[in-house]
mmCIF file of C-alpha atoms and ligand atoms in Angstrom:
data_model
loop_
_atom_site.group_PDB
_atom_site.id
_atom_site.type_symbol
_atom_site.label_atom_id
_atom_site.label_comp_id
_atom_site.label_asym_id
_atom_site.label_seq_id
_atom_site.Cartn_x
_atom_site.Cartn_y
_atom_site.Cartn_z
ATOM 1 C CA MET A 1 67.318 171.737 -82.879
ATOM 2 C CA ASP A 2 64.235 173.157 -84.550
ATOM 3 C CA SER A 3 60.661 172.028 -85.027
ATOM 4 C CA SER A 4 61.265 170.326 -88.365
ATOM 5 C CA GLU A 5 64.001 168.186 -86.874
ATOM 6 C CA ILE A 6 61.611 167.188 -84.077
ATOM 7 C CA ALA A 7 58.990 166.318 -86.688
ATOM 8 C CA ALA A 8 61.479 164.151 -88.582
ATOM 9 C CA ARG A 9 62.508 162.268 -85.449
ATOM 10 C CA LEU A 10 58.830 161.838 -84.522
ATOM 11 C CA GLU A 11 58.209 160.229 -87.888
ATOM 12 C CA THR A 12 60.920 157.630 -87.284
ATOM 13 C CA VAL A 13 59.567 156.842 -83.819
ATOM 14 C CA GLU A 14 56.020 156.635 -85.137
ATOM 15 C CA ALA A 15 56.964 154.225 -87.912
ATOM 16 C CA GLU A 16 58.824 152.042 -85.445
ATOM 17 C CA ALA A 17 55.880 152.083 -83.032
ATOM 18 C CA ARG A 18 53.406 151.274 -85.797
ATOM 19 C CA SER A 19 55.272 148.145 -86.872
ATOM 20 C CA ALA A 20 55.677 147.041 -83.245
ATOM 21 C CA VAL A 21 51.898 147.373 -82.746
ATOM 22 C CA GLU A 22 51.158 145.459 -85.910
ATOM 23 C CA ALA A 23 53.501 142.673 -84.768
ATOM 24 C CA ALA A 24 51.842 142.413 -81.336
ATOM 25 C CA GLN A 25 49.900 139.130 -80.956
ATOM 26 C CA THR A 26 47.945 139.717 -77.764
ATOM 27 C CA VAL A 27 45.857 142.462 -76.212
ATOM 28 C CA ALA A 28 48.328 142.474 -73.295
ATOM 29 C CA ALA A 29 51.257 143.097 -75.656
ATOM 30 C CA VAL A 30 49.403 146.076 -77.137
ATOM 31 C CA ALA A 31 48.845 147.472 -73.648
ATOM 32 C CA GLN A 32 52.586 147.230 -72.983
ATOM 33 C CA LEU A 33 53.328 149.197 -76.169
ATOM 34 C CA ARG A 34 50.861 151.884 -75.133
ATOM 35 C CA THR A 35 52.773 152.343 -71.893
ATOM 36 C CA ARG A 36 56.106 152.382 -73.697
ATOM 37 C CA TYR A 37 55.104 155.095 -76.203
ATOM 38 C CA LEU A 38 52.295 157.059 -74.587
ATOM 39 C CA GLY A 39 52.862 156.367 -70.892
ATOM 40 C CA ARG A 40 53.842 158.986 -68.290
ATOM 41 C CA SER A 41 57.553 158.326 -68.876
ATOM 42 C CA GLY A 42 57.038 157.070 -72.398
ATOM 43 C CA VAL A 43 58.918 157.900 -75.599
ATOM 44 C CA LEU A 44 56.592 160.717 -76.696
ATOM 45 C CA ARG A 45 56.829 162.378 -73.315
ATOM 46 C CA GLY A 46 60.543 162.850 -74.090
ATOM 47 C CA PHE A 47 59.615 164.942 -77.141
ATOM 48 C CA THR A 48 57.445 167.256 -75.079
ATOM 49 C CA GLY A 49 60.546 168.001 -72.985
ATOM 50 C CA MET A 50 62.319 169.326 -76.071
ATOM 51 C CA ILE A 51 59.807 172.135 -76.666
ATOM 52 C CA ALA A 52 61.270 174.372 -73.982
ATOM 53 C CA GLY A 53 64.617 174.561 -75.819
ATOM 54 C CA LEU A 54 63.113 175.950 -79.038
ATOM 55 C CA ALA A 55 63.859 179.487 -80.224
ATOM 56 C CA SER A 56 60.490 181.117 -80.940
ATOM 57 C CA GLY A 57 56.845 180.894 -80.014
ATOM 58 C CA GLU A 58 55.936 179.739 -83.507
ATOM 59 C CA GLU A 59 58.562 177.008 -83.332
ATOM 60 C CA LYS A 60 57.183 175.819 -79.996
ATOM 61 C CA ALA A 61 53.623 175.812 -81.326
ATOM 62 C CA ALA A 62 54.595 173.851 -84.435
ATOM 63 C CA ALA A 63 56.520 171.248 -82.430
ATOM 64 C CA GLY A 64 53.645 170.918 -79.928
ATOM 65 C CA GLN A 65 51.207 170.347 -82.729
ATOM 66 C CA SER A 66 53.236 167.610 -84.419
ATOM 67 C CA ILE A 67 53.776 165.846 -81.103
ATOM 68 C CA ASN A 68 50.036 165.938 -80.371
ATOM 69 C CA SER A 69 48.993 164.606 -83.749
ATOM 70 C CA ALA A 70 51.608 161.834 -83.541
ATOM 71 C CA LYS A 71 50.133 160.869 -80.160
ATOM 72 C CA MET A 72 46.609 160.776 -81.576
ATOM 73 C CA ARG A 73 47.568 158.677 -84.573
ATOM 74 C CA LEU A 74 49.450 156.250 -82.355
ATOM 75 C CA GLU A 75 46.490 155.947 -79.978
ATOM 76 C CA GLU A 76 44.252 155.159 -82.941
ATOM 77 C CA THR A 77 46.636 152.456 -84.165
ATOM 78 C CA LEU A 78 46.806 150.907 -80.685
ATOM 79 C CA CYS A 79 42.995 150.846 -80.347
ATOM 80 C CA ALA A 80 42.491 149.308 -83.758
ATOM 81 C CA ARG A 81 44.967 146.513 -83.069
ATOM 82 C CA GLU A 82 43.439 145.853 -79.652
ATOM 83 C CA ALA A 83 39.956 145.482 -81.148
ATOM 84 C CA GLU A 84 41.294 143.209 -83.872
ATOM 85 C CA LEU A 85 43.011 140.881 -81.374
ATOM 86 C CA GLY A 86 39.959 140.845 -79.070
ATOM 87 C CA ARG A 87 37.631 139.799 -81.861
ATOM 88 C CA ALA A 88 40.009 137.104 -83.042
ATOM 89 C CA ALA A 89 40.186 135.653 -79.512
ATOM 90 C CA ILE A 90 36.381 135.334 -79.263
ATOM 91 C CA GLU A 91 35.927 133.897 -82.731
ATOM 92 C CA GLY A 92 38.874 131.587 -82.225
ATOM 93 C CA ASP A 93 37.249 130.093 -79.086
ATOM 94 C CA ALA A 94 33.888 129.562 -80.707
ATOM 95 C CA GLY A 95 35.448 128.356 -83.914
ATOM 96 C CA ALA A 96 37.507 125.829 -81.982
ATOM 97 C CA ALA A 97 34.602 124.624 -79.814
ATOM 98 C CA ARG A 98 32.147 124.030 -82.598
ATOM 99 C CA PRO A 99 33.842 121.181 -84.452
ATOM 100 C CA ARG A 100 35.313 119.658 -81.275
ATOM 101 C CA ALA A 101 32.180 119.320 -79.115
ATOM 102 C CA GLY A 102 29.743 119.305 -82.013
ATOM 103 C CA PHE A 103 27.869 122.035 -80.144
ATOM 104 C CA ASP A 104 24.613 123.119 -81.723
ATOM 105 C CA PHE A 105 23.889 126.723 -80.689
ATOM 106 C CA SER A 106 20.282 126.423 -81.845
ATOM 107 C CA LEU A 107 19.420 123.756 -79.238
ATOM 108 C CA PRO A 108 17.058 124.892 -76.439
ATOM 109 C CA GLY A 109 18.679 125.327 -73.024
ATOM 110 C CA THR A 110 18.526 122.854 -70.120
ATOM 111 C CA ARG A 111 15.652 123.739 -67.815
ATOM 112 C CA PRO A 112 16.465 123.471 -64.119
ATOM 113 C CA ARG A 113 14.046 121.103 -62.330
ATOM 114 C CA VAL A 114 11.939 122.888 -59.775
ATOM 115 C CA GLY A 115 11.589 121.020 -56.486
ATOM 116 C CA ARG A 116 8.289 120.276 -54.796
ATOM 117 C CA ARG A 117 7.139 118.792 -51.518
ATOM 118 C CA HIS A 118 7.147 115.025 -51.217
ATOM 119 C CA PRO A 119 3.558 113.654 -51.060
ATOM 120 C CA VAL A 120 4.240 112.110 -47.627
ATOM 121 C CA TYR A 121 5.374 115.456 -46.212
ATOM 122 C CA ALA A 122 2.538 117.338 -47.889
ATOM 123 C CA THR A 123 0.096 114.843 -46.314
ATOM 124 C CA MET A 124 1.751 115.070 -42.903
ATOM 125 C CA GLU A 125 1.491 118.853 -42.973
ATOM 126 C CA ALA A 126 -2.131 118.720 -44.094
ATOM 127 C CA ILE A 127 -2.986 116.328 -41.217
ATOM 128 C CA CYS A 128 -1.295 118.627 -38.695
ATOM 129 C CA GLU A 129 -3.154 121.582 -40.152
ATOM 130 C CA THR A 130 -6.540 119.899 -39.799
ATOM 131 C CA PHE A 131 -5.836 119.130 -36.139
ATOM 132 C CA GLY A 132 -4.344 122.588 -35.737
ATOM 133 C CA ARG A 133 -7.746 124.044 -36.561
ATOM 134 C CA MET A 134 -9.159 121.948 -33.696
ATOM 135 C CA GLY A 135 -6.639 123.477 -31.282
ATOM 136 C CA PHE A 136 -3.859 120.893 -31.401
ATOM 137 C CA GLY A 137 -0.276 122.176 -31.278
ATOM 138 C CA VAL A 138 2.596 120.452 -33.107
ATOM 139 C CA GLU A 139 5.419 118.732 -31.180
ATOM 140 C CA VAL A 140 8.328 116.669 -32.501
ATOM 141 C CA GLY A 141 10.723 114.197 -30.899
ATOM 142 C CA PRO A 142 13.936 112.384 -31.847
ATOM 143 C CA GLU A 143 14.048 109.374 -34.163
ATOM 144 C CA ILE A 144 16.671 107.792 -31.893
ATOM 145 C CA GLU A 145 14.931 106.977 -28.608
ATOM 146 C CA THR A 146 15.553 105.316 -25.292
ATOM 147 C CA GLY A 147 14.058 101.895 -24.677
ATOM 148 C CA PHE A 148 12.263 103.447 -21.714
ATOM 149 C CA ASN A 149 10.332 106.011 -23.789
ATOM 150 C CA ASN A 150 9.593 103.594 -26.632
ATOM 151 C CA PHE A 151 8.448 100.733 -24.348
ATOM 152 C CA GLU A 152 8.441 100.852 -20.533
ATOM 153 C CA ALA A 153 6.895 104.291 -20.084
ATOM 154 C CA LEU A 154 4.153 103.167 -22.496
ATOM 155 C CA ASN A 155 3.346 100.182 -20.286
ATOM 156 C CA ILE A 156 5.156 97.663 -22.503
ATOM 157 C CA PRO A 157 7.313 95.641 -20.075
ATOM 158 C CA MET A 158 10.395 93.777 -21.269
ATOM 159 C CA GLU A 159 8.851 90.301 -21.238
ATOM 160 C CA HIS A 160 5.408 91.264 -22.544
ATOM 161 C CA PRO A 161 4.376 89.643 -25.866
ATOM 162 C CA SER A 162 2.990 92.946 -27.195
ATOM 163 C CA ARG A 163 6.577 94.108 -27.436
ATOM 164 C CA ASP A 164 6.885 92.132 -30.680
ATOM 165 C CA ALA A 165 4.372 94.421 -32.377
ATOM 166 C CA PHE A 166 6.700 97.360 -31.723
ATOM 167 C CA ASP A 167 9.982 95.627 -32.439
ATOM 168 C CA THR A 168 12.590 97.872 -33.990
ATOM 169 C CA PHE A 169 16.241 98.399 -34.892
ATOM 170 C CA TYR A 170 18.523 98.521 -31.853
ATOM 171 C CA LEU A 171 21.554 100.751 -31.439
ATOM 172 C CA GLN A 172 24.375 100.651 -28.910
ATOM 173 C CA GLY A 173 23.961 101.966 -25.389
ATOM 174 C CA GLY A 174 20.326 100.944 -24.891
ATOM 175 C CA LEU A 175 19.126 103.243 -27.690
ATOM 176 C CA LEU A 176 16.908 102.310 -30.608
ATOM 177 C CA LEU A 177 15.094 103.763 -33.619
ATOM 178 C CA ARG A 178 11.616 104.575 -32.346
ATOM 179 C CA SER A 179 9.015 102.160 -33.664
ATOM 180 C CA HIS A 180 6.149 104.625 -33.181
ATOM 181 C CA THR A 181 5.654 108.301 -32.370
ATOM 182 C CA SER A 182 4.068 107.418 -28.992
ATOM 183 C CA PRO A 183 7.328 108.041 -27.033
ATOM 184 C CA VAL A 184 6.786 111.753 -27.746
ATOM 185 C CA GLN A 185 3.640 111.496 -25.567
ATOM 186 C CA ILE A 186 5.993 110.668 -22.693
ATOM 187 C CA ARG A 187 8.439 113.457 -23.531
ATOM 188 C CA VAL A 188 5.716 116.099 -23.681
ATOM 189 C CA MET A 189 3.775 114.942 -20.596
ATOM 190 C CA THR A 190 6.966 114.705 -18.531
ATOM 191 C CA ARG A 191 7.722 118.370 -19.080
ATOM 192 C CA GLN A 192 4.197 119.759 -19.170
ATOM 193 C CA LYS A 193 1.111 119.648 -16.928
ATOM 194 C CA PRO A 194 -2.415 119.134 -18.369
ATOM 195 C CA PRO A 195 -4.167 120.306 -20.455
ATOM 196 C CA VAL A 196 -2.220 118.710 -23.316
ATOM 197 C CA ARG A 197 -3.479 118.831 -26.883
ATOM 198 C CA ILE A 198 -0.825 117.933 -29.458
ATOM 199 C CA VAL A 199 -0.089 116.183 -32.733
ATOM 200 C CA VAL A 200 3.355 114.711 -33.431
ATOM 201 C CA PRO A 201 4.494 114.092 -37.017
ATOM 202 C CA GLY A 202 7.603 112.019 -37.694
ATOM 203 C CA LYS A 203 9.500 109.009 -38.995
ATOM 204 C CA VAL A 204 9.229 105.584 -37.382
ATOM 205 C CA PHE A 205 11.077 102.321 -38.008
ATOM 206 C CA ARG A 206 10.196 98.619 -37.942
ATOM 207 C CA PRO A 207 12.075 95.550 -39.176
ATOM 208 C CA ASP A 208 9.379 94.722 -41.747
ATOM 209 C CA ALA A 209 10.258 93.249 -45.142
ATOM 210 C CA PRO A 210 9.186 95.749 -47.804
ATOM 211 C CA ASP A 211 6.079 94.890 -49.823
ATOM 212 C CA ALA A 212 3.161 96.852 -51.302
ATOM 213 C CA SER A 213 1.957 97.895 -47.842
ATOM 214 C CA HIS A 214 5.053 97.583 -45.577
ATOM 215 C CA SER A 215 8.227 99.602 -45.340
ATOM 216 C CA PRO A 216 10.994 99.485 -42.685
ATOM 217 C CA MET A 217 10.668 103.259 -42.407
ATOM 218 C CA PHE A 218 7.375 105.108 -42.536
ATOM 219 C CA HIS A 219 5.661 108.112 -41.009
ATOM 220 C CA GLN A 220 3.090 108.603 -38.301
ATOM 221 C CA VAL A 221 1.158 111.466 -36.816
ATOM 222 C CA GLU A 222 0.502 110.891 -33.134
ATOM 223 C CA GLY A 223 -2.341 112.679 -31.375
ATOM 224 C CA LEU A 224 -2.710 113.239 -27.634
ATOM 225 C CA MET A 225 -5.291 115.112 -25.626
ATOM 226 C CA VAL A 226 -5.303 115.025 -21.816
ATOM 227 C CA ASP A 227 -7.513 117.134 -19.588
ATOM 228 C CA GLU A 228 -10.286 116.836 -17.048
ATOM 229 C CA GLY A 229 -13.289 114.997 -18.494
ATOM 230 C CA VAL A 230 -11.856 113.933 -21.864
ATOM 231 C CA SER A 231 -13.843 110.927 -23.146
ATOM 232 C CA PHE A 232 -13.942 108.397 -25.952
ATOM 233 C CA ALA A 233 -16.695 110.509 -27.525
ATOM 234 C CA ASP A 234 -14.170 113.344 -27.895
ATOM 235 C CA LEU A 235 -11.810 110.945 -29.682
ATOM 236 C CA LYS A 236 -14.568 109.887 -32.060
ATOM 237 C CA GLY A 237 -15.589 113.474 -32.697
ATOM 238 C CA VAL A 238 -12.065 114.673 -33.421
ATOM 239 C CA LEU A 239 -11.321 111.752 -35.759
ATOM 240 C CA THR A 240 -14.618 112.189 -37.593
ATOM 241 C CA VAL A 241 -13.834 115.839 -38.250
ATOM 242 C CA PHE A 242 -10.422 114.787 -39.546
ATOM 243 C CA ALA A 243 -11.766 112.056 -41.867
ATOM 244 C CA ARG A 244 -14.442 114.300 -43.404
ATOM 245 C CA ASP A 245 -12.026 117.172 -43.780
ATOM 246 C CA PHE A 246 -9.500 114.956 -45.462
ATOM 247 C CA TYR A 247 -11.582 112.581 -47.588
ATOM 248 C CA GLY A 248 -14.847 114.397 -48.065
ATOM 249 C CA PRO A 249 -18.322 114.000 -46.513
ATOM 250 C CA ASN A 250 -18.989 110.510 -47.950
ATOM 251 C CA VAL A 251 -16.214 108.732 -46.094
ATOM 252 C CA ARG A 252 -17.272 106.346 -43.352
ATOM 253 C CA MET A 253 -15.279 105.311 -40.327
ATOM 254 C CA ARG A 254 -15.452 102.250 -38.090
ATOM 255 C CA PHE A 255 -13.883 101.519 -34.707
ATOM 256 C CA ARG A 256 -12.795 97.920 -34.103
ATOM 257 C CA PRO A 257 -11.971 96.856 -30.539
ATOM 258 C CA SER A 258 -8.238 96.256 -30.280
ATOM 259 C CA TYR A 259 -5.357 96.170 -27.843
ATOM 260 C CA PHE A 260 -2.486 98.532 -27.150
ATOM 261 C CA PRO A 261 -0.648 98.367 -23.800
ATOM 262 C CA PHE A 262 -0.712 102.169 -23.488
ATOM 263 C CA THR A 263 -4.445 102.673 -24.053
ATOM 264 C CA GLU A 264 -7.535 101.182 -22.412
ATOM 265 C CA PRO A 265 -9.939 100.693 -24.068
ATOM 266 C CA SER A 266 -8.213 100.535 -27.458
ATOM 267 C CA ALA A 267 -9.479 100.574 -31.000
ATOM 268 C CA GLU A 268 -8.254 100.307 -34.539
ATOM 269 C CA VAL A 269 -9.945 102.722 -36.868
ATOM 270 C CA ASP A 270 -10.767 101.932 -40.502
ATOM 271 C CA ILE A 271 -12.171 104.158 -43.197
ATOM 272 C CA THR A 272 -13.985 103.045 -46.311
ATOM 273 C CA CYS A 273 -11.468 102.152 -49.005
ATOM 274 C CA LEU A 274 -11.363 105.122 -51.317
ATOM 275 C CA LEU A 275 -9.763 103.125 -54.098
ATOM 276 C CA CYS A 276 -12.642 100.687 -54.561
ATOM 277 C CA ASN A 277 -15.429 101.701 -52.174
ATOM 278 C CA LYS A 278 -15.832 105.424 -52.775
ATOM 279 C CA THR A 279 -19.557 105.650 -52.127
ATOM 280 C CA GLY A 280 -19.496 103.353 -49.134
ATOM 281 C CA GLN A 281 -21.492 100.723 -51.025
ATOM 282 C CA VAL A 282 -19.754 99.379 -54.099
ATOM 283 C CA HIS A 283 -16.838 97.119 -53.455
ATOM 284 C CA VAL A 284 -14.668 96.167 -56.407
ATOM 285 C CA PRO A 285 -12.995 92.807 -55.629
ATOM 286 C CA GLY A 286 -9.266 92.600 -56.106
ATOM 287 C CA CYS A 287 -8.347 95.971 -54.642
ATOM 288 C CA PRO A 288 -4.677 95.767 -53.576
ATOM 289 C CA VAL A 289 -5.058 98.377 -50.858
ATOM 290 C CA CYS A 290 -7.986 97.012 -48.817
ATOM 291 C CA LYS A 291 -7.388 93.356 -49.724
ATOM 292 C CA TYR A 292 -11.017 92.679 -50.772
ATOM 293 C CA SER A 293 -12.545 94.039 -47.580
ATOM 294 C CA GLY A 294 -13.631 97.547 -48.621
ATOM 295 C CA TRP A 295 -12.089 98.998 -45.428
ATOM 296 C CA VAL A 296 -8.601 100.247 -44.683
ATOM 297 C CA GLU A 297 -7.042 100.650 -41.264
ATOM 298 C CA ILE A 298 -5.540 104.102 -40.899
ATOM 299 C CA LEU A 299 -4.830 104.386 -37.187
ATOM 300 C CA GLY A 300 -4.708 102.931 -33.720
ATOM 301 C CA ALA A 301 -6.281 104.803 -30.826
ATOM 302 C CA GLY A 302 -7.698 104.610 -27.336
ATOM 303 C CA MET A 303 -7.980 106.209 -23.916
ATOM 304 C CA VAL A 304 -4.553 106.808 -22.373
ATOM 305 C CA HIS A 305 -3.852 104.016 -19.861
ATOM 306 C CA PRO A 306 -3.880 105.249 -16.235
ATOM 307 C CA ARG A 307 -0.443 103.663 -15.728
ATOM 308 C CA VAL A 308 0.981 105.887 -18.465
ATOM 309 C CA LEU A 309 -0.543 108.983 -16.852
ATOM 310 C CA GLU A 310 0.734 108.021 -13.396
ATOM 311 C CA GLY A 311 4.165 107.262 -14.838
ATOM 312 C CA VAL A 312 4.562 110.880 -15.965
ATOM 313 C CA GLY A 313 3.254 112.176 -12.634
ATOM 314 C CA TYR A 314 -0.310 113.035 -13.692
ATOM 315 C CA ASP A 315 -3.219 112.386 -11.307
ATOM 316 C CA ALA A 316 -5.095 109.618 -13.152
ATOM 317 C CA GLU A 317 -8.149 110.118 -10.937
ATOM 318 C CA LYS A 318 -8.451 113.702 -12.096
ATOM 319 C CA TYR A 319 -7.291 113.567 -15.696
ATOM 320 C CA THR A 320 -8.232 111.388 -18.642
ATOM 321 C CA GLY A 321 -7.100 111.523 -22.212
ATOM 322 C CA PHE A 322 -7.183 109.937 -25.624
ATOM 323 C CA ALA A 323 -4.335 109.145 -28.003
ATOM 324 C CA PHE A 324 -4.074 107.966 -31.565
ATOM 325 C CA GLY A 325 -1.322 107.083 -34.008
ATOM 326 C CA MET A 326 -1.986 107.492 -37.705
ATOM 327 C CA GLY A 327 -0.006 105.979 -40.606
ATOM 328 C CA VAL A 328 0.791 108.862 -42.963
ATOM 329 C CA GLU A 329 1.613 106.696 -45.990
ATOM 330 C CA ARG A 330 -1.721 104.891 -45.603
ATOM 331 C CA VAL A 331 -3.580 108.185 -45.428
ATOM 332 C CA ALA A 332 -1.717 109.480 -48.506
ATOM 333 C CA MET A 333 -2.230 106.242 -50.461
ATOM 334 C CA LEU A 334 -5.980 106.466 -49.959
ATOM 335 C CA LYS A 335 -6.130 110.133 -50.790
ATOM 336 C CA TYR A 336 -4.083 109.903 -53.981
ATOM 337 C CA GLU A 337 -5.056 106.314 -54.929
ATOM 338 C CA ILE A 338 -1.523 104.958 -54.717
ATOM 339 C CA ASP A 339 -1.379 101.162 -54.580
ATOM 340 C CA ASP A 340 2.233 100.514 -53.506
ATOM 341 C CA ILE A 341 4.000 102.117 -50.510
ATOM 342 C CA ARG A 342 7.405 101.544 -52.131
ATOM 343 C CA LEU A 343 6.656 104.254 -54.690
ATOM 344 C CA PHE A 344 7.250 106.856 -51.960
ATOM 345 C CA THR A 345 10.912 105.974 -51.541
ATOM 346 C CA GLU A 346 12.017 105.047 -55.058
ATOM 347 C CA ASN A 347 12.812 108.588 -56.239
ATOM 348 C CA ASN A 348 10.938 107.958 -59.448
ATOM 349 C CA MET A 349 10.442 111.437 -60.903
ATOM 350 C CA ALA A 350 7.495 110.370 -63.062
ATOM 351 C CA PHE A 351 5.703 109.392 -59.820
ATOM 352 C CA LEU A 352 6.815 112.337 -57.685
ATOM 353 C CA GLU A 353 6.041 114.988 -60.294
ATOM 354 C CA GLN A 354 2.339 114.134 -60.142
ATOM 355 C CA PHE A 355 1.937 115.799 -56.751
HETATM 356 N N1 LIG B 1 1.596 103.658 -31.418
HETATM 357 C C1 LIG B 1 0.606 102.806 -32.018
HETATM 358 C C2 LIG B 1 1.178 102.143 -33.267
HETATM 359 O O1 LIG B 1 2.206 102.559 -33.751
HETATM 360 C C3 LIG B 1 -0.618 103.595 -32.429
HETATM 361 C C4 LIG B 1 -1.348 104.178 -31.256
HETATM 362 C C5 LIG B 1 -1.024 105.442 -30.808
HETATM 363 C C6 LIG B 1 -2.353 103.461 -30.625
HETATM 364 C C7 LIG B 1 -1.696 105.990 -29.730
HETATM 365 C C8 LIG B 1 -3.019 103.993 -29.567
HETATM 366 C C9 LIG B 1 -2.697 105.253 -29.129
HETATM 367 O O2 LIG B 1 0.625 101.192 -33.763
#
C-alpha cells in the first residue's frame, strides 16, 4: 500500500459520498451522512489509520494531505446540501400557505385590546378615595350573607313591612345574597370597639326587573362613623365634601326625611340632576334620569339606631353615629351622563371604551 493507492481509494469513497449527499432529501438525512463519513468512527477515520503502515515520511505526509482535503471537500458538500434543503423547507411552507389560506402578508397585524377599569369600579374607587381623605378606612364583606346580618341585626324584624324594601334572593341554609352593604356595619362593629370610621364598597342584589334605572345586581358604598358626640351635622358635612369633590362646587344637595329601620332619624339625599340641571336652575323637561324633577336620589342615610348599637354591644348612651348607603351606578350615571343602568352590564365595547 502506498499513498497513491490511498488517494485512489479516497476518490472512490468521495464520489460515492457525494452522490449519497445529493440524493438526501432532508436535513436529517444529511446529518446522518456526515456521521457516516466524517464521524469519530466514520469511513474517513479508517483512512487515517492506514498512514502508520506507510514506508516513508514523505509517503505519510502525502497520504495525510489527501485525506484532509477529501474531508474538507466532503464537509463543503454536506453544508451546501443542508442549506439547500433548509431553504426549500421554508419556501415550501410559505408557498403552500399562500394559495391555501389566501394570506396577505402586507395586512397590518391584529392589535391586542388593552383592558381598562370598568366605570362602576373606577367610580367606587374614587368614592372610597374621597372618604379616605376624610379619614375613613375601607372594609369589605361577603356577598352571601346571613339573614341575621342583612335584617335582624339592622332592626328589621321578620314580620316588619320594611323588609319588603330589602327583599333579595334566598339561598339554602338561611343564607341570602345581601340586599345592601349595611350588614358589613354589623360585621365591623361586632369585632371592633368605637371609634369606627369606614366605607364599604361592594355588590348588592335585589329581585328588581331590569329597566333604565333598576338592575338585580348593583353596587353600593356604605359609610359608617361611630364615636362619642357624632351628630347629624357631621353627616351633612361629610356628604357635602363628597358631593363637591365629586361633582364640582355648583352641585346642590337636599335631605328629605325618610325611614330606614336601622337609622333614626333617616333621610334620603338628592343632588341636583347633572344631566339636565347643571347650574341648579335650568331644568330641561324629559330627562330620563331625574324623571322631570331636576333632582336625583343618590343615597340613604341617618343616625345609627340605638338598637343597632346595643345589638353589637356598644353603649348607646355614650356613642352615637351616622351611616349612609350610596348607589354607585347612580353616582356614575350622573358623573358621566349615562341614561341607562343596563349599559354597565352589556359588555358593549363601544360604551366601555369611552372611560
Ligand atoms: N342600606 C340602605 C339601602 O340600601 C341605605 C342606608 C344605609 C340607609 C345606611 C341608611 C343608612 O337603601
